[in-house]
Amino acid sequence: METKTLPISQNLRVFRVMRKITQAELAKKIGTSQNAVSSWETGETTPKIHILQRICDEYHVPIDFFLKEIGNV
């Protein structure tokens, strides 16, 4: 059975790259570690809802932005 990663992991990476910031820069802005950002982007873990809200606040987007499939950019 094939497993599919949640759209959140791909969306986090795509949006961060579009904004031209590093994992370390995002981590500093939202008060977490670069390792945490990396594990979210690879789908190993998912950010807790309050952390996801910090990311949304930083990017000025609604939370559902990260939950939908946006495809490759």
mmCIF file of C-alpha atoms in Angstrom:
data_model
loop_
_atom_site.group_PDB
_atom_site.id
_atom_site.type_symbol
_atom_site.label_atom_id
_atom_site.label_comp_id
_atom_site.label_asym_id
_atom_site.label_seq_id
_atom_site.Cartn_x
_atom_site.Cartn_y
_atom_site.Cartn_z
ATOM 1 C CA MET A 1 0.000 0.000 0.000
ATOM 2 C CA GLU A 2 1.400 3.358 -1.023
ATOM 3 C CA THR A 3 1.437 6.125 1.565
ATOM 4 C CA LYS A 4 0.940 9.714 0.560
ATOM 5 C CA THR A 5 2.368 12.601 2.525
ATOM 6 C CA LEU A 6 -0.002 15.263 3.703
ATOM 7 C CA PRO A 7 -0.070 18.350 1.517
ATOM 8 C CA ILE A 8 1.157 20.380 4.466
ATOM 9 C CA SER A 9 4.750 19.118 4.172
ATOM 10 C CA GLN A 10 5.050 19.959 0.484
ATOM 11 C CA ASN A 11 3.219 23.260 0.891
ATOM 12 C CA LEU A 12 5.489 24.380 3.712
ATOM 13 C CA ARG A 13 8.554 23.774 1.586
ATOM 14 C CA VAL A 14 7.147 25.265 -1.617
ATOM 15 C CA PHE A 15 5.985 28.421 0.116
ATOM 16 C CA ARG A 16 9.265 28.863 2.019
ATOM 17 C CA VAL A 17 11.274 28.472 -1.195
ATOM 18 C CA MET A 18 8.970 30.912 -3.002
ATOM 19 C CA ARG A 19 9.672 33.425 -0.218
ATOM 20 C CA LYS A 20 13.411 32.772 -0.651
ATOM 21 C CA ILE A 21 14.138 32.068 2.997
ATOM 22 C CA THR A 22 16.082 29.211 4.520
ATOM 23 C CA GLN A 23 14.781 26.681 7.003
ATOM 24 C CA ALA A 24 16.964 28.333 9.648
ATOM 25 C CA GLU A 25 15.502 31.775 8.897
ATOM 26 C CA LEU A 26 11.938 30.498 9.143
ATOM 27 C CA ALA A 27 12.752 28.637 12.340
ATOM 28 C CA LYS A 28 14.133 31.785 13.954
ATOM 29 C CA LYS A 29 11.101 33.849 12.915
ATOM 30 C CA ILE A 30 8.612 31.399 14.443
ATOM 31 C CA GLY A 31 10.654 30.387 17.477
ATOM 32 C CA THR A 32 11.596 26.809 16.675
ATOM 33 C CA SER A 33 14.589 24.849 15.392
ATOM 34 C CA GLN A 34 15.798 24.294 11.842
ATOM 35 C CA ASN A 35 15.551 20.552 12.512
ATOM 36 C CA ALA A 36 11.832 20.939 13.279
ATOM 37 C CA VAL A 37 11.235 22.812 10.009
ATOM 38 C CA SER A 38 13.162 20.124 8.130
ATOM 39 C CA SER A 39 11.120 17.314 9.679
ATOM 40 C CA TRP A 40 7.859 19.089 8.758
ATOM 41 C CA GLU A 41 8.970 19.564 5.174
ATOM 42 C CA THR A 42 9.980 15.923 4.778
ATOM 43 C CA GLY A 43 6.716 14.739 6.302
ATOM 44 C CA GLU A 44 8.399 13.052 9.269
ATOM 45 C CA THR A 45 6.352 15.195 11.646
ATOM 46 C CA THR A 46 3.626 17.810 11.419
ATOM 47 C CA PRO A 47 3.751 21.166 13.198
ATOM 48 C CA LYS A 48 1.400 21.628 16.122
ATOM 49 C CA ILE A 49 -1.527 23.876 15.333
ATOM 50 C CA HIS A 50 -0.174 26.860 17.291
ATOM 51 C CA ILE A 51 3.123 26.630 15.384
ATOM 52 C CA LEU A 52 1.275 26.343 12.081
ATOM 53 C CA GLN A 53 -0.619 29.501 13.039
ATOM 54 C CA ARG A 54 2.712 31.296 13.624
ATOM 55 C CA ILE A 55 3.829 30.244 10.141
ATOM 56 C CA CYS A 56 0.571 31.545 8.672
ATOM 57 C CA ASP A 57 0.970 34.825 10.537
ATOM 58 C CA GLU A 58 4.521 35.158 9.225
ATOM 59 C CA TYR A 59 3.417 34.520 5.633
ATOM 60 C CA HIS A 60 0.105 36.427 5.946
ATOM 61 C CA VAL A 61 -1.964 33.506 4.664
ATOM 62 C CA PRO A 62 -4.929 31.600 6.103
ATOM 63 C CA ILE A 63 -4.231 28.262 7.759
ATOM 64 C CA ASP A 64 -6.162 26.313 5.127
ATOM 65 C CA PHE A 65 -3.555 27.405 2.575
ATOM 66 C CA PHE A 66 -1.198 24.768 3.952
ATOM 67 C CA LEU A 67 -3.835 22.055 4.085
ATOM 68 C CA LYS A 68 -4.799 22.064 0.396
ATOM 69 C CA GLU A 69 -2.818 20.522 -2.420
ATOM 70 C CA ILE A 70 -1.163 23.309 -4.341
ATOM 71 C CA GLY A 71 1.031 21.198 -6.595
ATOM 72 C CA ASN A 72 4.549 21.939 -7.699
ATOM 73 C CA VAL A 73 5.494 25.552 -8.149
#
